[in-house]
Structures are given as structure tokens and as C-alpha cells.
Tab-separated table of C-alpha atoms in Angstrom:
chain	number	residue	atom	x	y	z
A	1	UNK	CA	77.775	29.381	25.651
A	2	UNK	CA	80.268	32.409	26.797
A	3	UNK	CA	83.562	32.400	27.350
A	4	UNK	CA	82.784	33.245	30.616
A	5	UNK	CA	79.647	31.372	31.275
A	6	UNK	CA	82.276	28.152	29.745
A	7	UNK	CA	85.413	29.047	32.273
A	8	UNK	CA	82.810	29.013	35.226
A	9	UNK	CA	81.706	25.258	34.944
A	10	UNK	CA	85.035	24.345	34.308
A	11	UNK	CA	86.319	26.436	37.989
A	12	UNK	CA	83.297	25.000	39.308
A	13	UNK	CA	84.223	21.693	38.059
A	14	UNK	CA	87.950	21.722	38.885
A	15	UNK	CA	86.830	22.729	42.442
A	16	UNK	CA	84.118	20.044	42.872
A	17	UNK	CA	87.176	17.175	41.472
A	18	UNK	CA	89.840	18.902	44.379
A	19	UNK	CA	87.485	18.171	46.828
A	20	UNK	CA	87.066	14.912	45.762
A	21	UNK	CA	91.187	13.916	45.775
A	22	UNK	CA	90.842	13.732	42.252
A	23	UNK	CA	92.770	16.088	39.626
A	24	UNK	CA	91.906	17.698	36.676
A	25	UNK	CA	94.000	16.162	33.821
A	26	UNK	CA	92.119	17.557	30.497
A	27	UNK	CA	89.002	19.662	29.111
A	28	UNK	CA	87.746	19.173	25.286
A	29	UNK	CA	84.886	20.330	23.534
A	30	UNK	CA	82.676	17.548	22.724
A	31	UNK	CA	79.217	17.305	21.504
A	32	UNK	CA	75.921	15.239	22.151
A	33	UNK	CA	74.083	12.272	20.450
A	34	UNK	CA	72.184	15.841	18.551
A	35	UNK	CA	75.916	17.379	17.478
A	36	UNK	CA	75.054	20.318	20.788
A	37	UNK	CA	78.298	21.274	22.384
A	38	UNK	CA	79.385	19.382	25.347
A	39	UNK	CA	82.636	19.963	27.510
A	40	UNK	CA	84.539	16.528	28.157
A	41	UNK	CA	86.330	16.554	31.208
A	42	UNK	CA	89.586	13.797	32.299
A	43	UNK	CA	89.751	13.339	35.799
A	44	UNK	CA	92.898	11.288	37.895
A	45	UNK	CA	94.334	10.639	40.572
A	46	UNK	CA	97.880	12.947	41.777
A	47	UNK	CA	99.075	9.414	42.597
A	48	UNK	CA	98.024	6.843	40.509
A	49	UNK	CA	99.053	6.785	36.550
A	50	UNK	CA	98.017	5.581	33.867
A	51	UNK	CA	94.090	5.567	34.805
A	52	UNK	CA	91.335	8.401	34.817
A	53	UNK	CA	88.089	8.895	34.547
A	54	UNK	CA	85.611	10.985	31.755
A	55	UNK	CA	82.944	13.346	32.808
A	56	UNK	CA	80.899	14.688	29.958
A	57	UNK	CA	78.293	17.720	30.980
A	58	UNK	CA	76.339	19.601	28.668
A	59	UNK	CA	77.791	22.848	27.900
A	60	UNK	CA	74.877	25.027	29.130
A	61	UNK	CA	74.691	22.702	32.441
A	62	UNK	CA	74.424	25.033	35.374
A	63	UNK	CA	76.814	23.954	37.904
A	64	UNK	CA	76.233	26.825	40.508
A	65	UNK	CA	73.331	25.559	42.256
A	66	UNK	CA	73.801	24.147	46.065
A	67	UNK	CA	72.095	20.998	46.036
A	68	UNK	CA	73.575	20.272	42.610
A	69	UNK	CA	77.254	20.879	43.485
A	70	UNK	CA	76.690	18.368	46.672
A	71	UNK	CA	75.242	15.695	44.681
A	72	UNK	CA	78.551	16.075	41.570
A	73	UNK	CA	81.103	16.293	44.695
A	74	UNK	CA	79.568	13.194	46.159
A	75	UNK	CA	79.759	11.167	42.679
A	76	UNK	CA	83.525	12.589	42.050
A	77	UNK	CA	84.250	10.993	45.538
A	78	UNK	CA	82.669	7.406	44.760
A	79	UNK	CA	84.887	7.822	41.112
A	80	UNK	CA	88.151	9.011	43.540
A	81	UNK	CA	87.640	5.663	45.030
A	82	UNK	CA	86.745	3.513	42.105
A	83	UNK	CA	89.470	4.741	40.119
A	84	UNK	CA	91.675	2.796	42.698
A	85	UNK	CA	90.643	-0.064	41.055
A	86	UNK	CA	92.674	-1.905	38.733
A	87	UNK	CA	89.758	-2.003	36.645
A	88	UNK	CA	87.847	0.752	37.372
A	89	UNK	CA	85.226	0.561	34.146
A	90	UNK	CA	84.222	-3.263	35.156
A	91	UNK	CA	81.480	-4.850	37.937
A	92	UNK	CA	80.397	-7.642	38.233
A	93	UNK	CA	76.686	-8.871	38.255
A	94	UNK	CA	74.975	-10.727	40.899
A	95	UNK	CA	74.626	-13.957	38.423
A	96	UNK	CA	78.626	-14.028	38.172
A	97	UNK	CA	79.236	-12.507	34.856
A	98	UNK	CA	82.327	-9.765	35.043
A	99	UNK	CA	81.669	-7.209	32.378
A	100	UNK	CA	82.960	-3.820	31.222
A	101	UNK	CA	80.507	-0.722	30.558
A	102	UNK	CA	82.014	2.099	28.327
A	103	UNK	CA	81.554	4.244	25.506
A	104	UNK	CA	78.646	6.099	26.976
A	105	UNK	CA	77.878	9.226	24.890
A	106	UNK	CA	76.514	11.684	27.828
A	107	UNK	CA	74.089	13.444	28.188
A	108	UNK	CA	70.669	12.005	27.538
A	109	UNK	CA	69.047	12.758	24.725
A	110	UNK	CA	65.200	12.784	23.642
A	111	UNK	CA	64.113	10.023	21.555
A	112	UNK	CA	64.626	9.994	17.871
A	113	UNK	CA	61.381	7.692	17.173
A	114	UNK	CA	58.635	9.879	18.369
A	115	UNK	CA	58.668	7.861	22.356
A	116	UNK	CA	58.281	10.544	25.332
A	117	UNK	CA	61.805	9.000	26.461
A	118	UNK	CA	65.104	10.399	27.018
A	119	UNK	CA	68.135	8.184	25.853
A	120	UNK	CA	71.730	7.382	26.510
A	121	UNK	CA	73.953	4.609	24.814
A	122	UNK	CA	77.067	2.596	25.252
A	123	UNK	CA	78.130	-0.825	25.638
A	124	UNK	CA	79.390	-3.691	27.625
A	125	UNK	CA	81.464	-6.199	26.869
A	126	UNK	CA	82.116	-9.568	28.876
A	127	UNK	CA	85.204	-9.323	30.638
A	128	UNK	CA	86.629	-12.619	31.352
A	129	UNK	CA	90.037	-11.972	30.797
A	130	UNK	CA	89.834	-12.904	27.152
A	131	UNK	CA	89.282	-10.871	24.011
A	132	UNK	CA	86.668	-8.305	24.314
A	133	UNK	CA	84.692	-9.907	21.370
A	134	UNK	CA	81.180	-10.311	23.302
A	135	UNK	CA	79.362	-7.395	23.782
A	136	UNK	CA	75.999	-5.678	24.105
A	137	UNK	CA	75.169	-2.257	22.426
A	138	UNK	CA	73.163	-0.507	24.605
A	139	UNK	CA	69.792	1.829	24.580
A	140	UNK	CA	68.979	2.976	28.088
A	141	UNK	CA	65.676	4.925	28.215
A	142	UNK	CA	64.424	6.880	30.717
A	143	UNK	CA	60.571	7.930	30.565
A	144	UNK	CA	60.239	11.770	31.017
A	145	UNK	CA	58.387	11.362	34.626
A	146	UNK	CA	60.829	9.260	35.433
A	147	UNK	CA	63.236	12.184	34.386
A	148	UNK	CA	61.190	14.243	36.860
A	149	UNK	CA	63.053	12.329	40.026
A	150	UNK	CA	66.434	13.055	38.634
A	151	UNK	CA	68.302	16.431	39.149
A	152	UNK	CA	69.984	17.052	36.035
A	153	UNK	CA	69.755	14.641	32.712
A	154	UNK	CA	73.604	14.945	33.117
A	155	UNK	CA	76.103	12.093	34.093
A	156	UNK	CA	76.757	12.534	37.351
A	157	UNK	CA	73.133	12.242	38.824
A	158	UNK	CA	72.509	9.189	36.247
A	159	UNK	CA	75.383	7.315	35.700
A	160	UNK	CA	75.267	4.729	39.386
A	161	UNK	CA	71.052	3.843	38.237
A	162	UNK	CA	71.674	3.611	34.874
A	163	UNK	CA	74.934	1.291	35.606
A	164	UNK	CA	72.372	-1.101	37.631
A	165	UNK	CA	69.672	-1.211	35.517
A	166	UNK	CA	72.016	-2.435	33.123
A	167	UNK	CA	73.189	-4.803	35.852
A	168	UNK	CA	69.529	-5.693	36.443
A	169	UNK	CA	68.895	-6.218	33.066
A	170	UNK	CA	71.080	-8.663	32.650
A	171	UNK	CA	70.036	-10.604	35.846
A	172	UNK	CA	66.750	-10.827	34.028
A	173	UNK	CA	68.130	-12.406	30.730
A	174	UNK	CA	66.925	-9.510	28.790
A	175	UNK	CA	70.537	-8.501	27.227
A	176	UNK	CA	72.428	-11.073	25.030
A	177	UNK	CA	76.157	-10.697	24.659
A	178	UNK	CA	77.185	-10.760	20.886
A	179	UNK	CA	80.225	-10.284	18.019
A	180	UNK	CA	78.029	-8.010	16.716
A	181	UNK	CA	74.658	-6.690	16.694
A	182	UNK	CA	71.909	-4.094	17.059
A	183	UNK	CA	71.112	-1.877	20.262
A	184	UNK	CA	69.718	-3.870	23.015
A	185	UNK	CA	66.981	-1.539	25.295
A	186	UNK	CA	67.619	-1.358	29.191
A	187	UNK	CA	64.059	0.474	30.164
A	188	UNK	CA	64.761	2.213	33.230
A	189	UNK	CA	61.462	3.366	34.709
A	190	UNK	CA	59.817	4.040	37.896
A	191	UNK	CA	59.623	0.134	38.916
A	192	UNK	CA	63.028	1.192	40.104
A	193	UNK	CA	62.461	3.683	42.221
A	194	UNK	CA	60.565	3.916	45.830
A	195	UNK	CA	59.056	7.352	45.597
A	196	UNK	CA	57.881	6.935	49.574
A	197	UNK	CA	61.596	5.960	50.524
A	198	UNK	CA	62.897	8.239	47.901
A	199	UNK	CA	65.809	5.975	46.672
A	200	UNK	CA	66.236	3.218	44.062
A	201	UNK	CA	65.850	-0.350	44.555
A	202	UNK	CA	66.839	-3.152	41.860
A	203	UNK	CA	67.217	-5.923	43.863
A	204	UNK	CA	66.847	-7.601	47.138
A	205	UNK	CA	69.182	-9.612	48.462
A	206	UNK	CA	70.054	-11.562	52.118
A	207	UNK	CA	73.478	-12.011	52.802
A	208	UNK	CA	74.465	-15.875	51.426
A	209	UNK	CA	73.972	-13.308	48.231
A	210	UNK	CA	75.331	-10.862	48.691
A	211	UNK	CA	78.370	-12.849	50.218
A	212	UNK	CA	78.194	-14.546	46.692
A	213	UNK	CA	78.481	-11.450	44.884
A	214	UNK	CA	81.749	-9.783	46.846
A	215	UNK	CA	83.473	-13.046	46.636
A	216	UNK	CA	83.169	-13.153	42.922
A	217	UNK	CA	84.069	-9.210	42.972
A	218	UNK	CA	87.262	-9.993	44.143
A	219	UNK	CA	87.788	-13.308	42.219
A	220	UNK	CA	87.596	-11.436	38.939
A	221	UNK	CA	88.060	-7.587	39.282
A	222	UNK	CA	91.555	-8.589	41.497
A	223	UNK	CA	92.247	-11.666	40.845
A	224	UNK	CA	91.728	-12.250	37.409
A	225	UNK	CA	91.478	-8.802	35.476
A	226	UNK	CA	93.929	-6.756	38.114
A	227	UNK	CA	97.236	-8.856	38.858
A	228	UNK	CA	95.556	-9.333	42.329
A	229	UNK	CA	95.750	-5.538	43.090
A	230	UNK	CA	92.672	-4.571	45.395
A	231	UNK	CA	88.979	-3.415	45.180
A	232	UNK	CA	86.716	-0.923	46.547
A	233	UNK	CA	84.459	-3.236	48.749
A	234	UNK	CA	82.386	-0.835	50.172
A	235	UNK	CA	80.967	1.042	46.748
A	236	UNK	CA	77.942	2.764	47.161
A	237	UNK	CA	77.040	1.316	43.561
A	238	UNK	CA	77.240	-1.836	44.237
A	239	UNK	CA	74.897	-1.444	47.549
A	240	UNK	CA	72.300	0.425	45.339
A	241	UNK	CA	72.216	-2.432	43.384
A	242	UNK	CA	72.425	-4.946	46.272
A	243	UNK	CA	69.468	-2.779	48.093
A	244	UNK	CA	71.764	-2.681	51.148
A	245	UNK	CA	74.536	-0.455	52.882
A	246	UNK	CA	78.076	0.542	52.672
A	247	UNK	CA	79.043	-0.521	55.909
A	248	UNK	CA	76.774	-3.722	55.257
A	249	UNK	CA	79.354	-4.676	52.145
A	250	UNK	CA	82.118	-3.876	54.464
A	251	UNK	CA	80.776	-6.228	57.449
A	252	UNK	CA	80.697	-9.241	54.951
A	253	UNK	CA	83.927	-8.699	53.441
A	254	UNK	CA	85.363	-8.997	57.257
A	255	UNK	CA	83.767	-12.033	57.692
A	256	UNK	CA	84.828	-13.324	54.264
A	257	UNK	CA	88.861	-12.182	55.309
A	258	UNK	CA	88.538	-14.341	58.557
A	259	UNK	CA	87.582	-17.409	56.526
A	260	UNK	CA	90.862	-16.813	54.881
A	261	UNK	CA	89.706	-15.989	51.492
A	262	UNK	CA	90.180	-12.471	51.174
A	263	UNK	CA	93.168	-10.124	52.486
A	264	UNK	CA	91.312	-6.611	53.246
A	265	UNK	CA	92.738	-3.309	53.956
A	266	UNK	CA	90.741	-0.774	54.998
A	267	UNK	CA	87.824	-0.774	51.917
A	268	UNK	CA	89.927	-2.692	50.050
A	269	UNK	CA	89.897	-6.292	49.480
A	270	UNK	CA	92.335	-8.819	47.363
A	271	UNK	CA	91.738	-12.584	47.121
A	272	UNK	CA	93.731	-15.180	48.147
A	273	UNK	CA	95.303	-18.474	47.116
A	274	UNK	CA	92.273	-20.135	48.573
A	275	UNK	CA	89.807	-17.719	46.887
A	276	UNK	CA	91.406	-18.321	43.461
A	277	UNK	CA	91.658	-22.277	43.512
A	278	UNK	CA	87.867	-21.885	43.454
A	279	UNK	CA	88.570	-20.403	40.030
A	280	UNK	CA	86.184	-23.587	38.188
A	281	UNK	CA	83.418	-22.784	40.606
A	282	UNK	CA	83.179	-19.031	39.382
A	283	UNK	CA	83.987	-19.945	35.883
A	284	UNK	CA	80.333	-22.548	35.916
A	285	UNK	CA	78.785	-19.633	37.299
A	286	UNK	CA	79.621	-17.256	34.404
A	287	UNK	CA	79.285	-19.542	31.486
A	288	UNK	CA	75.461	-20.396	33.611
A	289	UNK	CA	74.716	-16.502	33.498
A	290	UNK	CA	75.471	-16.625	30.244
A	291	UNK	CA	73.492	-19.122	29.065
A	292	UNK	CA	70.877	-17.351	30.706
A	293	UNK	CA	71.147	-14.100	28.206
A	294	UNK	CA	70.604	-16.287	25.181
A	295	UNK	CA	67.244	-16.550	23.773
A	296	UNK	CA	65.669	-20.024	24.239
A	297	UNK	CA	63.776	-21.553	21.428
A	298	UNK	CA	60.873	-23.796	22.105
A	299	UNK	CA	62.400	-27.046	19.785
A	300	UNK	CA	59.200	-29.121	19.795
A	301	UNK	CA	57.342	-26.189	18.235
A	302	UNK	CA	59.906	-25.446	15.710
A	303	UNK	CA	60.221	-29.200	14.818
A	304	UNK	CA	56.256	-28.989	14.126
A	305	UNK	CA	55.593	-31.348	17.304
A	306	UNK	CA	53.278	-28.925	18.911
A	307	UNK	CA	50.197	-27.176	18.187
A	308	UNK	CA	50.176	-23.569	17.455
């Protein structure tokens, strides 16, 4: 890549993140899961320290295209907001579990076993307030006509679906959480995606759910992993993976602050006393979701009892 060609994405960048409220702290040269030169932007906010944000885009990416710089301005906005978070690098899923998803080495890259796939990894770790000792590597694969729905291969067009596939997959029981182990696959394929209503849909939820889901949010992203600082209720990530709206997340959360167990400002919610005396009921509902990620062996049939 030029000189030139190189100080264009980062302008272009550095525009797209002012638009955005967000600052440009850092740029690095990085390089892919192949050793191909990368550019490894930090992002922050002007008033908030000590937290920021990395966006890693392929050196040769070609910012200057319309509908591309719309959709990167858009993500940079939902990351303005999420890095407001006292956590911003942890969700929760809709079983209960609070984890953390980092380490993702951006962009995709083609399979090294001979599959038609393309292929990011990182990892999540359960984040209970504890030590970070269990943890999932990850594999997520997406199938090249899959790829065909997506903009750019590049993080910002990928990072909310692959995020709730991962989510997903752990609804289904299909990741474990270890001390240690191999790379776990998250398949993200066209099951997740309505081509007619051109948009992605993991789950779908009614509202006793998805009331479910903010309250234990705000039980662990506030009150438990951020000193009881507030959230972003009304992330466009979480209503991806909730198959409902913004404003849908917001309506709930109002409801939820009348009952008197959350305090809400604005998008912004924080639990209250009442919220976090329920603190056993969200702990059974973790250690439940977990249980569910672990294989289950069939003990008659190993004990011989059964006929194979």
C-alpha cells in the first residue's frame, strides 16, 4: 500500500470516528491471521479515560466508497455509545450468562483446511466478576455466499452478527466454557439471515424475555462488573439479537424503572437496591446456562446398561 493510498484511510477514518463523537487516540501497523499488513486503529472518547475501542481494517480496504463510509460511521456511533459502558467488551446472553468477547484478530481470513469459508477468531471468557479462568476459543466461519450479503469482510460490517452468533451459539449449548482448550466453531450461515427482509434474525423473543434479558443486563454489566455505573439500554446489538427494536428495548426499560428496579437516564439504565437483592435469582440462572454448555453423557450407556 502507498504512502498516500495509507494516509487516505486513515483521514477517511479519523473523519468517519469525528462524526461519531469518538477520537482518534492511535494508528499501528498490524497484520492478519496470513502475516498481510493491517492498520490498527484506537478509538476514545474526548471525555471518558481510561477506555477505547480497536478497529482493525485491512490495509488495502477501500474506505472511499458512499455506501461504505455510511455503514463504518453508523458502527463508530453504536461503539461511541457502548464505550460509555463500564464494560464496554461484555453482553450478556439471553440464558443469563455475562461474558466478555475479545482478542479478535480482524479481518476474516479464508480457511486454512481446504473449506470454502472465511474465518475470524477470538475468545470469550465468563465474566462473573471472578477470575477470567473460563473461556471459549473461538472459530467463527462464514460460508463464501454468505460473504456475498456482507459489504466488506472487514470489522465494521461483521463485528454486531458475528457478536450474536456467538451469543446464539451459546443459547444453543454448542460452546463450552473451559481453563483451557481447543477452538470451538460458531458457523454463521445464511439460517441467520432473511434475504426477503434483508436483515438478520437469531432469535425471537416476546417481551417477559426480553424483559428477562435487560434486567439481567443491568444486574451484571452495572451492578456487578461496573460499580453500578450505567448501560446503553437501547443497543442496536442487542435488538439484532433480540429480533426487535431500539425504541422497543427502551419502552421496557421504562416500564422496568417504574417498578422501581432500575434508575434510567436517557438510554442509560443502573439497577437498584431492589434489582440487586435479587442477586441469588440471577446467580441460579447463570450457573443453569452453564450447565447447559457442558456436554451431557448418556450414564446408562457408558455403565454398559443399554444396548448399542
Amino acid at each position: 500500500m502507498s504512502v498516500q493510498s495509507k494516509s487516505s484511510l486513515v483521514k477517511s477514518l479519523e473523519t468517519a470516528a469525528s462524526q461519531a463523537g469518538l477520537v482518534l487516540l492511535s494508528t499501528t501497523d498490524g497484520a492478519d491471521f496470513h502475516g498481510k499488513p493491517t492498520l490498527v486503529f484506537r478509538l476514545g472518547l474526548p471525555d471518558v479515560e481510561g477506555r477505547s475501542l480497536q478497529l482493525q481494517l485491512s490495509e488495502e480496504f477501500d474506505f472511499d466508497k458512499a455506501h461504505l463510509v455510511l455503514a463504518i460511521t453508523a458502527h463508530l456511533a453504536g461503539e461511541a455509545k457502548r464505550l460509555r459502558n463500564p464494560r464496554p467488551e461484555c453482553y450478556v446472553t439471553l440464558g443469563g450468562l455475562p461474558i466478555a468477547l475479545g482478542k479478535f484478530q480482524w479481518p476474516f481470513h479464508r480457511s486454512t483446511s481446504g473449506a470454502d469459508t472465511y474465518i475470524v477468531h477470538g475468545e470469550m471468557y465468563l465474566a462473573d466478576g471472578g477470575p477470567q479462568q473460563l473461556h471459549a476459543k473461538l472459530a467463527a466461519s462464514v460460508t463464501v455466499t454468505f460473504a456475498e450479503i456482507v459489504p466488506a469482510m472487514e470489522q465494521p460490517f461483521a463485528e454486531t452478527f458475528v457478536y450474536n452468533a456467538i451469543r446464539k451459539t451459546v443459547d444453543l449449548g454448542q460452546l463450552e466454557f473451559l481453563k483451557s482448550g481447543n477452538r470451538q466453531p460458531v458457523p454463521v450461515t445464511t439460517r441467520f439471515y432473511s434475504r426477503w427482509q434483508k436483515r438478520f434474525i437469531f432469535t425471537e423473543t416476546n417481551d417477559s424475555e426480553r424483559l428477562a434479558y435487560l434486567l439481567a443486563k443491568v444486574y451484571w454489566l452495572s451492578g456487578v462488573l461496573g460499580e453500578g455505573k450505567p448501560v446503553w439500554i437501547a443497543d442496536p446489538r442487542d435488538a439484532q439479537y433480540l429480533n426487535t427494536g431500539e425504541a422497543d428495548l427502551q419502552r421496557m426499560a421504562g416500564h422496568e424503572a417504574a417498578e422501581g428496579l432500575m434508575m434510567l437516564d436517557g438510554e442509560f439504565a443502573a439497577p437498584t437496591l431492589q434489582l440487586m437483592e435479587r442477586a441469588p435469582e440471577f446467580r441460579a440462572r447463570l450457573e443453569a446456562a452453564l450447565t447447559f454448555t457442558k456436554p451431557q453423557f448418556n450414564e446408562a450407556m457408558r455403565s454398559g446398561q443399554a444396548n448399542m
